[in-house]
Amino acid sequence: FRRSTTFSDKVTIHASIAEFKGVTMKFAYRMTNQRGDEVFTGTSVHAFLNSEGRPISIKRKYPELYNSFCLLTSPSEHENE
């Protein structure tokens, strides 16, 4: 974290797709206070899994969704899939 906040503070959370690898997606988060000061940054990585909990390729299983995610990220992130 960069600055402290309290429960009564109003904050805005900005989320974006930082990276898309076809099986995993990395989200970036940026939280700002009412003055626009950055108070927190972070990331999380999520995997696409089937009902058995095994990783799946979005490109093969859901090509339309894959193409939509590709439009939101840079081409170099998913060239080798």
PDB file of N, CA, C and O in Angstrom:
ATOM      1  N   PHE A   1       0.832  -1.170   0.000  1.00  0.00           N
ATOM      2  CA  PHE A   1       0.000   0.000   0.000  1.00  0.00           C
ATOM      3  C   PHE A   1       0.880   1.237   0.000  1.00  0.00           C
ATOM      4  O   PHE A   1       2.022   1.191   0.407  1.00  0.00           O
ATOM      5  N   ARG A   2       0.341   2.342  -0.426  1.00  0.00           N
ATOM      6  CA  ARG A   2       1.105   3.579  -0.529  1.00  0.00           C
ATOM      7  C   ARG A   2       0.669   4.617   0.506  1.00  0.00           C
ATOM      8  O   ARG A   2       1.472   5.386   1.000  1.00  0.00           O
ATOM      9  N   ARG A   3      -0.617   4.661   0.790  1.00  0.00           N
ATOM     10  CA  ARG A   3      -1.176   5.577   1.788  1.00  0.00           C
ATOM     11  C   ARG A   3      -2.253   4.826   2.560  1.00  0.00           C
ATOM     12  O   ARG A   3      -2.905   3.947   2.020  1.00  0.00           O
ATOM     13  N   SER A   4      -2.459   5.237   3.785  1.00  0.00           N
ATOM     14  CA  SER A   4      -3.502   4.568   4.577  1.00  0.00           C
ATOM     15  C   SER A   4      -4.874   5.156   4.258  1.00  0.00           C
ATOM     16  O   SER A   4      -4.995   6.297   3.810  1.00  0.00           O
ATOM     17  N   THR A   5      -5.887   4.340   4.460  1.00  0.00           N
ATOM     18  CA  THR A   5      -7.279   4.769   4.332  1.00  0.00           C
ATOM     19  C   THR A   5      -8.043   4.255   5.541  1.00  0.00           C
ATOM     20  O   THR A   5      -7.564   3.377   6.260  1.00  0.00           O
ATOM     21  N   THR A   6      -9.221   4.803   5.745  1.00  0.00           N
ATOM     22  CA  THR A   6     -10.073   4.333   6.827  1.00  0.00           C
ATOM     23  C   THR A   6     -11.388   3.847   6.227  1.00  0.00           C
ATOM     24  O   THR A   6     -11.667   4.085   5.048  1.00  0.00           O
ATOM     25  N   PHE A   7     -12.205   3.199   7.033  1.00  0.00           N
ATOM     26  CA  PHE A   7     -13.477   2.670   6.543  1.00  0.00           C
ATOM     27  C   PHE A   7     -14.395   3.774   6.027  1.00  0.00           C
ATOM     28  O   PHE A   7     -15.222   3.547   5.168  1.00  0.00           O
ATOM     29  N   SER A   8     -14.267   4.971   6.545  1.00  0.00           N
ATOM     30  CA  SER A   8     -15.143   6.059   6.107  1.00  0.00           C
ATOM     31  C   SER A   8     -14.659   6.741   4.827  1.00  0.00           C
ATOM     32  O   SER A   8     -15.390   7.513   4.221  1.00  0.00           O
ATOM     33  N   ASP A   9     -13.421   6.463   4.404  1.00  0.00           N
ATOM     34  CA  ASP A   9     -12.886   7.052   3.170  1.00  0.00           C
ATOM     35  C   ASP A   9     -13.596   6.500   1.946  1.00  0.00           C
ATOM     36  O   ASP A   9     -13.908   5.313   1.876  1.00  0.00           O
ATOM     37  N   LYS A  10     -13.828   7.373   1.001  1.00  0.00           N
ATOM     38  CA  LYS A  10     -14.368   6.928  -0.288  1.00  0.00           C
ATOM     39  C   LYS A  10     -13.182   6.691  -1.213  1.00  0.00           C
ATOM     40  O   LYS A  10     -12.320   7.562  -1.363  1.00  0.00           O
ATOM     41  N   VAL A  11     -13.143   5.502  -1.808  1.00  0.00           N
ATOM     42  CA  VAL A  11     -12.046   5.148  -2.703  1.00  0.00           C
ATOM     43  C   VAL A  11     -12.620   4.669  -4.033  1.00  0.00           C
ATOM     44  O   VAL A  11     -13.775   4.249  -4.113  1.00  0.00           O
ATOM     45  N   THR A  12     -11.789   4.741  -5.047  1.00  0.00           N
ATOM     46  CA  THR A  12     -12.148   4.221  -6.360  1.00  0.00           C
ATOM     47  C   THR A  12     -11.145   3.136  -6.711  1.00  0.00           C
ATOM     48  O   THR A  12      -9.929   3.336  -6.541  1.00  0.00           O
ATOM     49  N   ILE A  13     -11.645   2.006  -7.190  1.00  0.00           N
ATOM     50  CA  ILE A  13     -10.765   0.911  -7.598  1.00  0.00           C
ATOM     51  C   ILE A  13     -10.811   0.800  -9.112  1.00  0.00           C
ATOM     52  O   ILE A  13     -11.875   0.631  -9.698  1.00  0.00           O
ATOM     53  N   HIS A  14      -9.651   0.925  -9.712  1.00  0.00           N
ATOM     54  CA  HIS A  14      -9.504   0.812 -11.159  1.00  0.00           C
ATOM     55  C   HIS A  14      -8.925  -0.576 -11.441  1.00  0.00           C
ATOM     56  O   HIS A  14      -7.866  -0.912 -10.923  1.00  0.00           O
ATOM     57  N   ALA A  15      -9.610  -1.366 -12.236  1.00  0.00           N
ATOM     58  CA  ALA A  15      -9.139  -2.712 -12.564  1.00  0.00           C
ATOM     59  C   ALA A  15      -8.932  -2.802 -14.073  1.00  0.00           C
ATOM     60  O   ALA A  15      -9.700  -2.246 -14.854  1.00  0.00           O
ATOM     61  N   SER A  16      -7.875  -3.509 -14.467  1.00  0.00           N
ATOM     62  CA  SER A  16      -7.609  -3.702 -15.893  1.00  0.00           C
ATOM     63  C   SER A  16      -6.964  -5.068 -16.109  1.00  0.00           C
ATOM     64  O   SER A  16      -6.427  -5.669 -15.178  1.00  0.00           O
ATOM     65  N   ILE A  17      -7.050  -5.543 -17.338  1.00  0.00           N
ATOM     66  CA  ILE A  17      -6.367  -6.788 -17.690  1.00  0.00           C
ATOM     67  C   ILE A  17      -4.929  -6.429 -18.028  1.00  0.00           C
ATOM     68  O   ILE A  17      -4.668  -5.695 -18.975  1.00  0.00           O
ATOM     69  N   ALA A  18      -3.997  -6.924 -17.233  1.00  0.00           N
ATOM     70  CA  ALA A  18      -2.589  -6.621 -17.432  1.00  0.00           C
ATOM     71  C   ALA A  18      -1.920  -7.616 -18.370  1.00  0.00           C
ATOM     72  O   ALA A  18      -0.951  -7.273 -19.054  1.00  0.00           O
ATOM     73  N   GLU A  19      -2.448  -8.840 -18.409  1.00  0.00           N
ATOM     74  CA  GLU A  19      -1.811  -9.890 -19.209  1.00  0.00           C
ATOM     75  C   GLU A  19      -2.821 -11.007 -19.451  1.00  0.00           C
ATOM     76  O   GLU A  19      -3.587 -11.344 -18.553  1.00  0.00           O
ATOM     77  N   PHE A  20      -2.804 -11.539 -20.651  1.00  0.00           N
ATOM     78  CA  PHE A  20      -3.686 -12.657 -20.987  1.00  0.00           C
ATOM     79  C   PHE A  20      -2.861 -13.700 -21.712  1.00  0.00           C
ATOM     80  O   PHE A  20      -2.258 -13.414 -22.737  1.00  0.00           O
ATOM     81  N   LYS A  21      -2.807 -14.901 -21.159  1.00  0.00           N
ATOM     82  CA  LYS A  21      -1.987 -15.973 -21.724  1.00  0.00           C
ATOM     83  C   LYS A  21      -2.814 -17.138 -22.265  1.00  0.00           C
ATOM     84  O   LYS A  21      -2.263 -18.184 -22.559  1.00  0.00           O
ATOM     85  N   GLY A  22      -4.110 -16.990 -22.396  1.00  0.00           N
ATOM     86  CA  GLY A  22      -4.933 -18.065 -22.938  1.00  0.00           C
ATOM     87  C   GLY A  22      -5.463 -19.013 -21.884  1.00  0.00           C
ATOM     88  O   GLY A  22      -6.609 -19.426 -21.932  1.00  0.00           O
ATOM     89  N   VAL A  23      -4.632 -19.363 -20.924  1.00  0.00           N
ATOM     90  CA  VAL A  23      -5.064 -20.213 -19.811  1.00  0.00           C
ATOM     91  C   VAL A  23      -5.125 -19.386 -18.530  1.00  0.00           C
ATOM     92  O   VAL A  23      -5.923 -19.663 -17.648  1.00  0.00           O
ATOM     93  N   THR A  24      -4.307 -18.347 -18.449  1.00  0.00           N
ATOM     94  CA  THR A  24      -4.306 -17.474 -17.284  1.00  0.00           C
ATOM     95  C   THR A  24      -4.535 -16.022 -17.704  1.00  0.00           C
ATOM     96  O   THR A  24      -4.255 -15.635 -18.840  1.00  0.00           O
ATOM     97  N   MET A  25      -5.031 -15.255 -16.751  1.00  0.00           N
ATOM     98  CA  MET A  25      -5.248 -13.827 -16.962  1.00  0.00           C
ATOM     99  C   MET A  25      -4.782 -13.099 -15.709  1.00  0.00           C
ATOM    100  O   MET A  25      -5.114 -13.498 -14.589  1.00  0.00           O
ATOM    101  N   LYS A  26      -4.002 -12.048 -15.918  1.00  0.00           N
ATOM    102  CA  LYS A  26      -3.505 -11.245 -14.807  1.00  0.00           C
ATOM    103  C   LYS A  26      -4.251  -9.909 -14.789  1.00  0.00           C
ATOM    104  O   LYS A  26      -4.325  -9.222 -15.799  1.00  0.00           O
ATOM    105  N   PHE A  27      -4.810  -9.571 -13.627  1.00  0.00           N
ATOM    106  CA  PHE A  27      -5.501  -8.307 -13.443  1.00  0.00           C
ATOM    107  C   PHE A  27      -4.601  -7.360 -12.653  1.00  0.00           C
ATOM    108  O   PHE A  27      -3.890  -7.790 -11.738  1.00  0.00           O
ATOM    109  N   ALA A  28      -4.651  -6.084 -12.990  1.00  0.00           N
ATOM    110  CA  ALA A  28      -3.947  -5.047 -12.245  1.00  0.00           C
ATOM    111  C   ALA A  28      -4.992  -4.173 -11.570  1.00  0.00           C
ATOM    112  O   ALA A  28      -6.045  -3.876 -12.153  1.00  0.00           O
ATOM    113  N   TYR A  29      -4.703  -3.772 -10.331  1.00  0.00           N
ATOM    114  CA  TYR A  29      -5.623  -2.957  -9.559  1.00  0.00           C
ATOM    115  C   TYR A  29      -4.907  -1.698  -9.079  1.00  0.00           C
ATOM    116  O   TYR A  29      -3.741  -1.750  -8.695  1.00  0.00           O
ATOM    117  N   ARG A  30      -5.633  -0.598  -9.116  1.00  0.00           N
ATOM    118  CA  ARG A  30      -5.112   0.674  -8.622  1.00  0.00           C
ATOM    119  C   ARG A  30      -6.236   1.335  -7.834  1.00  0.00           C
ATOM    120  O   ARG A  30      -7.336   1.515  -8.350  1.00  0.00           O
ATOM    121  N   MET A  31      -5.966   1.668  -6.594  1.00  0.00           N
ATOM    122  CA  MET A  31      -6.984   2.284  -5.747  1.00  0.00           C
ATOM    123  C   MET A  31      -6.570   3.722  -5.456  1.00  0.00           C
ATOM    124  O   MET A  31      -5.414   3.985  -5.101  1.00  0.00           O
ATOM    125  N   THR A  32      -7.519   4.656  -5.629  1.00  0.00           N
ATOM    126  CA  THR A  32      -7.249   6.071  -5.361  1.00  0.00           C
ATOM    127  C   THR A  32      -8.257   6.598  -4.351  1.00  0.00           C
ATOM    128  O   THR A  32      -9.380   6.112  -4.256  1.00  0.00           O
ATOM    129  N   ASN A  33      -7.845   7.628  -3.612  1.00  0.00           N
ATOM    130  CA  ASN A  33      -8.763   8.263  -2.676  1.00  0.00           C
ATOM    131  C   ASN A  33      -9.512   9.385  -3.380  1.00  0.00           C
ATOM    132  O   ASN A  33      -9.342   9.600  -4.585  1.00  0.00           O
ATOM    133  N   GLN A  34     -10.320  10.140  -2.628  1.00  0.00           N
ATOM    134  CA  GLN A  34     -11.144  11.191  -3.223  1.00  0.00           C
ATOM    135  C   GLN A  34     -10.310  12.297  -3.864  1.00  0.00           C
ATOM    136  O   GLN A  34     -10.763  12.938  -4.797  1.00  0.00           O
ATOM    137  N   ARG A  35      -9.115  12.513  -3.380  1.00  0.00           N
ATOM    138  CA  ARG A  35      -8.244  13.541  -3.957  1.00  0.00           C
ATOM    139  C   ARG A  35      -7.521  13.044  -5.210  1.00  0.00           C
ATOM    140  O   ARG A  35      -6.816  13.780  -5.862  1.00  0.00           O
ATOM    141  N   GLY A  36      -7.665  11.751  -5.508  1.00  0.00           N
ATOM    142  CA  GLY A  36      -6.981  11.176  -6.657  1.00  0.00           C
ATOM    143  C   GLY A  36      -5.610  10.616  -6.332  1.00  0.00           C
ATOM    144  O   GLY A  36      -4.884  10.177  -7.226  1.00  0.00           O
ATOM    145  N   ASP A  37      -5.244  10.637  -5.044  1.00  0.00           N
ATOM    146  CA  ASP A  37      -3.960  10.078  -4.631  1.00  0.00           C
ATOM    147  C   ASP A  37      -4.007   8.556  -4.711  1.00  0.00           C
ATOM    148  O   ASP A  37      -4.985   7.938  -4.280  1.00  0.00           O
ATOM    149  N   GLU A  38      -2.959   7.961  -5.235  1.00  0.00           N
ATOM    150  CA  GLU A  38      -2.876   6.500  -5.299  1.00  0.00           C
ATOM    151  C   GLU A  38      -2.599   5.968  -3.899  1.00  0.00           C
ATOM    152  O   GLU A  38      -1.633   6.374  -3.261  1.00  0.00           O
ATOM    153  N   VAL A  39      -3.453   5.067  -3.424  1.00  0.00           N
ATOM    154  CA  VAL A  39      -3.275   4.513  -2.084  1.00  0.00           C
ATOM    155  C   VAL A  39      -2.891   3.035  -2.105  1.00  0.00           C
ATOM    156  O   VAL A  39      -2.401   2.501  -1.112  1.00  0.00           O
ATOM    157  N   PHE A  40      -3.084   2.380  -3.246  1.00  0.00           N
ATOM    158  CA  PHE A  40      -2.765   0.956  -3.318  1.00  0.00           C
ATOM    159  C   PHE A  40      -2.637   0.530  -4.773  1.00  0.00           C
ATOM    160  O   PHE A  40      -3.367   1.017  -5.632  1.00  0.00           O
ATOM    161  N   THR A  41      -1.709  -0.373  -5.044  1.00  0.00           N
ATOM    162  CA  THR A  41      -1.639  -1.052  -6.341  1.00  0.00           C
ATOM    163  C   THR A  41      -1.418  -2.532  -6.071  1.00  0.00           C
ATOM    164  O   THR A  41      -0.829  -2.910  -5.064  1.00  0.00           O
ATOM    165  N   GLY A  42      -1.908  -3.358  -6.978  1.00  0.00           N
ATOM    166  CA  GLY A  42      -1.722  -4.791  -6.803  1.00  0.00           C
ATOM    167  C   GLY A  42      -2.116  -5.548  -8.050  1.00  0.00           C
ATOM    168  O   GLY A  42      -2.636  -4.963  -9.010  1.00  0.00           O
ATOM    169  N   THR A  43      -1.853  -6.832  -8.046  1.00  0.00           N
ATOM    170  CA  THR A  43      -2.207  -7.703  -9.164  1.00  0.00           C
ATOM    171  C   THR A  43      -2.715  -9.033  -8.618  1.00  0.00           C
ATOM    172  O   THR A  43      -2.452  -9.389  -7.468  1.00  0.00           O
ATOM    173  N   SER A  44      -3.452  -9.735  -9.458  1.00  0.00           N
ATOM    174  CA  SER A  44      -3.863 -11.106  -9.145  1.00  0.00           C
ATOM    175  C   SER A  44      -3.872 -11.894 -10.447  1.00  0.00           C
ATOM    176  O   SER A  44      -4.124 -11.336 -11.515  1.00  0.00           O
ATOM    177  N   VAL A  45      -3.566 -13.172 -10.359  1.00  0.00           N
ATOM    178  CA  VAL A  45      -3.545 -14.044 -11.533  1.00  0.00           C
ATOM    179  C   VAL A  45      -4.609 -15.111 -11.353  1.00  0.00           C
ATOM    180  O   VAL A  45      -4.722 -15.720 -10.288  1.00  0.00           O
ATOM    181  N   HIS A  46      -5.395 -15.315 -12.403  1.00  0.00           N
ATOM    182  CA  HIS A  46      -6.495 -16.275 -12.364  1.00  0.00           C
ATOM    183  C   HIS A  46      -6.359 -17.251 -13.526  1.00  0.00           C
ATOM    184  O   HIS A  46      -5.929 -16.868 -14.610  1.00  0.00           O
ATOM    185  N   ALA A  47      -6.728 -18.498 -13.299  1.00  0.00           N
ATOM    186  CA  ALA A  47      -6.668 -19.528 -14.334  1.00  0.00           C
ATOM    187  C   ALA A  47      -8.078 -19.923 -14.745  1.00  0.00           C
ATOM    188  O   ALA A  47      -9.006 -19.902 -13.930  1.00  0.00           O
ATOM    189  N   PHE A  48      -8.224 -20.293 -16.001  1.00  0.00           N
ATOM    190  CA  PHE A  48      -9.489 -20.812 -16.504  1.00  0.00           C
ATOM    191  C   PHE A  48      -9.478 -22.321 -16.307  1.00  0.00           C
ATOM    192  O   PHE A  48      -8.583 -23.018 -16.792  1.00  0.00           O
ATOM    193  N   LEU A  49     -10.472 -22.829 -15.579  1.00  0.00           N
ATOM    194  CA  LEU A  49     -10.518 -24.250 -15.227  1.00  0.00           C
ATOM    195  C   LEU A  49     -11.827 -24.875 -15.690  1.00  0.00           C
ATOM    196  O   LEU A  49     -12.856 -24.211 -15.786  1.00  0.00           O
ATOM    197  N   ASN A  50     -11.770 -26.190 -15.931  1.00  0.00           N
ATOM    198  CA  ASN A  50     -13.003 -26.916 -16.265  1.00  0.00           C
ATOM    199  C   ASN A  50     -13.686 -27.341 -14.960  1.00  0.00           C
ATOM    200  O   ASN A  50     -13.206 -27.035 -13.864  1.00  0.00           O
ATOM    201  N   SER A  51     -14.768 -28.068 -15.075  1.00  0.00           N
ATOM    202  CA  SER A  51     -15.527 -28.466 -13.886  1.00  0.00           C
ATOM    203  C   SER A  51     -14.763 -29.438 -12.986  1.00  0.00           C
ATOM    204  O   SER A  51     -15.116 -29.613 -11.823  1.00  0.00           O
ATOM    205  N   GLU A  52     -13.712 -30.060 -13.522  1.00  0.00           N
ATOM    206  CA  GLU A  52     -12.878 -30.949 -12.708  1.00  0.00           C
ATOM    207  C   GLU A  52     -11.696 -30.203 -12.075  1.00  0.00           C
ATOM    208  O   GLU A  52     -10.864 -30.809 -11.408  1.00  0.00           O
ATOM    209  N   GLY A  53     -11.615 -28.891 -12.316  1.00  0.00           N
ATOM    210  CA  GLY A  53     -10.522 -28.104 -11.739  1.00  0.00           C
ATOM    211  C   GLY A  53      -9.241 -28.145 -12.540  1.00  0.00           C
ATOM    212  O   GLY A  53      -8.195 -27.737 -12.050  1.00  0.00           O
ATOM    213  N   ARG A  54      -9.308 -28.614 -13.775  1.00  0.00           N
ATOM    214  CA  ARG A  54      -8.117 -28.676 -14.631  1.00  0.00           C
ATOM    215  C   ARG A  54      -8.073 -27.459 -15.558  1.00  0.00           C
ATOM    216  O   ARG A  54      -9.112 -26.997 -16.042  1.00  0.00           O
ATOM    217  N   PRO A  55      -6.863 -26.933 -15.832  1.00  0.00           N
ATOM    218  CA  PRO A  55      -6.745 -25.779 -16.722  1.00  0.00           C
ATOM    219  C   PRO A  55      -7.279 -26.090 -18.120  1.00  0.00           C
ATOM    220  O   PRO A  55      -7.135 -27.207 -18.619  1.00  0.00           O
ATOM    221  N   ILE A  56      -7.922 -25.079 -18.721  1.00  0.00           N
ATOM    222  CA  ILE A  56      -8.416 -25.230 -20.095  1.00  0.00           C
ATOM    223  C   ILE A  56      -7.889 -24.081 -20.945  1.00  0.00           C
ATOM    224  O   ILE A  56      -7.579 -23.010 -20.443  1.00  0.00           O
ATOM    225  N   SER A  57      -7.789 -24.319 -22.222  1.00  0.00           N
ATOM    226  CA  SER A  57      -7.393 -23.294 -23.175  1.00  0.00           C
ATOM    227  C   SER A  57      -8.655 -22.575 -23.649  1.00  0.00           C
ATOM    228  O   SER A  57      -9.503 -23.172 -24.304  1.00  0.00           O
ATOM    229  N   ILE A  58      -8.755 -21.309 -23.322  1.00  0.00           N
ATOM    230  CA  ILE A  58      -9.899 -20.507 -23.764  1.00  0.00           C
ATOM    231  C   ILE A  58      -9.908 -20.419 -25.286  1.00  0.00           C
ATOM    232  O   ILE A  58     -10.967 -20.407 -25.907  1.00  0.00           O
ATOM    233  N   LYS A  59      -8.730 -20.389 -25.882  1.00  0.00           N
ATOM    234  CA  LYS A  59      -8.628 -20.286 -27.347  1.00  0.00           C
ATOM    235  C   LYS A  59      -9.339 -21.451 -28.031  1.00  0.00           C
ATOM    236  O   LYS A  59     -10.057 -21.279 -29.013  1.00  0.00           O
ATOM    237  N   ARG A  60      -9.175 -22.662 -27.495  1.00  0.00           N
ATOM    238  CA  ARG A  60      -9.818 -23.846 -28.086  1.00  0.00           C
ATOM    239  C   ARG A  60     -11.263 -24.027 -27.636  1.00  0.00           C
ATOM    240  O   ARG A  60     -12.137 -24.354 -28.424  1.00  0.00           O
ATOM    241  N   LYS A  61     -11.513 -23.808 -26.355  1.00  0.00           N
ATOM    242  CA  LYS A  61     -12.828 -24.087 -25.791  1.00  0.00           C
ATOM    243  C   LYS A  61     -13.854 -22.978 -26.077  1.00  0.00           C
ATOM    244  O   LYS A  61     -15.010 -23.262 -26.373  1.00  0.00           O
ATOM    245  N   TYR A  62     -13.407 -21.733 -26.011  1.00  0.00           N
ATOM    246  CA  TYR A  62     -14.307 -20.581 -26.213  1.00  0.00           C
ATOM    247  C   TYR A  62     -13.617 -19.539 -27.100  1.00  0.00           C
ATOM    248  O   TYR A  62     -13.189 -18.486 -26.616  1.00  0.00           O
ATOM    249  N   PRO A  63     -13.489 -19.816 -28.402  1.00  0.00           N
ATOM    250  CA  PRO A  63     -12.723 -18.916 -29.278  1.00  0.00           C
ATOM    251  C   PRO A  63     -13.253 -17.483 -29.334  1.00  0.00           C
ATOM    252  O   PRO A  63     -12.456 -16.546 -29.441  1.00  0.00           O
ATOM    253  N   GLU A  64     -14.558 -17.293 -29.236  1.00  0.00           N
ATOM    254  CA  GLU A  64     -15.094 -15.921 -29.278  1.00  0.00           C
ATOM    255  C   GLU A  64     -14.669 -15.127 -28.037  1.00  0.00           C
ATOM    256  O   GLU A  64     -14.322 -13.948 -28.133  1.00  0.00           O
ATOM    257  N   LEU A  65     -14.690 -15.777 -26.894  1.00  0.00           N
ATOM    258  CA  LEU A  65     -14.246 -15.131 -25.662  1.00  0.00           C
ATOM    259  C   LEU A  65     -12.748 -14.842 -25.739  1.00  0.00           C
ATOM    260  O   LEU A  65     -12.289 -13.762 -25.363  1.00  0.00           O
ATOM    261  N   TYR A  66     -11.985 -15.799 -26.249  1.00  0.00           N
ATOM    262  CA  TYR A  66     -10.551 -15.616 -26.432  1.00  0.00           C
ATOM    263  C   TYR A  66     -10.277 -14.382 -27.294  1.00  0.00           C
ATOM    264  O   TYR A  66      -9.451 -13.532 -26.941  1.00  0.00           O
ATOM    265  N   ASN A  67     -10.977 -14.258 -28.412  1.00  0.00           N
ATOM    266  CA  ASN A  67     -10.775 -13.113 -29.300  1.00  0.00           C
ATOM    267  C   ASN A  67     -11.131 -11.802 -28.609  1.00  0.00           C
ATOM    268  O   ASN A  67     -10.447 -10.787 -28.809  1.00  0.00           O
ATOM    269  N   SER A  68     -12.158 -11.798 -27.799  1.00  0.00           N
ATOM    270  CA  SER A  68     -12.530 -10.591 -27.059  1.00  0.00           C
ATOM    271  C   SER A  68     -11.431 -10.187 -26.086  1.00  0.00           C
ATOM    272  O   SER A  68     -11.086  -9.004 -25.977  1.00  0.00           O
ATOM    273  N   PHE A  69     -10.876 -11.158 -25.361  1.00  0.00           N
ATOM    274  CA  PHE A  69      -9.782 -10.853 -24.438  1.00  0.00           C
ATOM    275  C   PHE A  69      -8.558 -10.357 -25.197  1.00  0.00           C
ATOM    276  O   PHE A  69      -7.858  -9.460 -24.730  1.00  0.00           O
ATOM    277  N   CYS A  70      -8.290 -10.921 -26.353  1.00  0.00           N
ATOM    278  CA  CYS A  70      -7.138 -10.490 -27.146  1.00  0.00           C
ATOM    279  C   CYS A  70      -7.265  -9.027 -27.561  1.00  0.00           C
ATOM    280  O   CYS A  70      -6.263  -8.308 -27.638  1.00  0.00           O
ATOM    281  N   LEU A  71      -8.470  -8.589 -27.831  1.00  0.00           N
ATOM    282  CA  LEU A  71      -8.682  -7.194 -28.207  1.00  0.00           C
ATOM    283  C   LEU A  71      -8.364  -6.229 -27.060  1.00  0.00           C
ATOM    284  O   LEU A  71      -8.048  -5.063 -27.292  1.00  0.00           O
ATOM    285  N   LEU A  72      -8.438  -6.724 -25.836  1.00  0.00           N
ATOM    286  CA  LEU A  72      -8.197  -5.887 -24.655  1.00  0.00           C
ATOM    287  C   LEU A  72      -6.743  -5.884 -24.201  1.00  0.00           C
ATOM    288  O   LEU A  72      -6.398  -5.164 -23.251  1.00  0.00           O
ATOM    289  N   THR A  73      -5.908  -6.685 -24.817  1.00  0.00           N
ATOM    290  CA  THR A  73      -4.513  -6.811 -24.399  1.00  0.00           C
ATOM    291  C   THR A  73      -3.583  -6.598 -25.577  1.00  0.00           C
ATOM    292  O   THR A  73      -4.011  -6.574 -26.724  1.00  0.00           O
ATOM    293  N   SER A  74      -2.287  -6.474 -25.300  1.00  0.00           N
ATOM    294  CA  SER A  74      -1.334  -6.276 -26.385  1.00  0.00           C
ATOM    295  C   SER A  74      -1.086  -7.586 -27.110  1.00  0.00           C
ATOM    296  O   SER A  74      -1.063  -8.654 -26.511  1.00  0.00           O
ATOM    297  N   PRO A  75      -0.881  -7.536 -28.439  1.00  0.00           N
ATOM    298  CA  PRO A  75      -0.689  -8.760 -29.229  1.00  0.00           C
ATOM    299  C   PRO A  75       0.485  -9.625 -28.773  1.00  0.00           C
ATOM    300  O   PRO A  75       0.414 -10.837 -28.839  1.00  0.00           O
ATOM    301  N   SER A  76       1.550  -9.025 -28.259  1.00  0.00           N
ATOM    302  CA  SER A  76       2.718  -9.822 -27.864  1.00  0.00           C
ATOM    303  C   SER A  76       2.429 -10.753 -26.693  1.00  0.00           C
ATOM    304  O   SER A  76       3.133 -11.727 -26.492  1.00  0.00           O
ATOM    305  N   GLU A  77       1.373 -10.473 -25.931  1.00  0.00           N
ATOM    306  CA  GLU A  77       1.046 -11.308 -24.774  1.00  0.00           C
ATOM    307  C   GLU A  77       0.509 -12.675 -25.151  1.00  0.00           C
ATOM    308  O   GLU A  77       0.590 -13.608 -24.388  1.00  0.00           O
ATOM    309  N   HIS A  78      -0.059 -12.816 -26.332  1.00  0.00           N
ATOM    310  CA  HIS A  78      -0.675 -14.096 -26.695  1.00  0.00           C
ATOM    311  C   HIS A  78      -0.213 -14.618 -28.041  1.00  0.00           C
ATOM    312  O   HIS A  78      -0.887 -15.420 -28.649  1.00  0.00           O
ATOM    313  N   GLU A  79       0.966 -14.194 -28.499  1.00  0.00           N
ATOM    314  CA  GLU A  79       1.486 -14.653 -29.795  1.00  0.00           C
ATOM    315  C   GLU A  79       1.827 -16.140 -29.814  1.00  0.00           C
ATOM    316  O   GLU A  79       1.645 -16.801 -30.814  1.00  0.00           O
ATOM    317  N   ASN A  80       2.325 -16.679 -28.730  1.00  0.00           N
ATOM    318  CA  ASN A  80       2.838 -18.060 -28.715  1.00  0.00           C
ATOM    319  C   ASN A  80       1.827 -19.077 -28.215  1.00  0.00           C
ATOM    320  O   ASN A  80       2.193 -20.131 -27.743  1.00  0.00           O
ATOM    321  N   GLU A  81       0.557 -18.797 -28.290  1.00  0.00           N
ATOM    322  CA  GLU A  81      -0.439 -19.748 -27.780  1.00  0.00           C
ATOM    323  C   GLU A  81      -0.867 -20.717 -28.843  1.00  0.00           C
ATOM    324  O   GLU A  81      -0.915 -20.455 -29.978  1.00  0.00           O
TER     325      GLU A  81
END
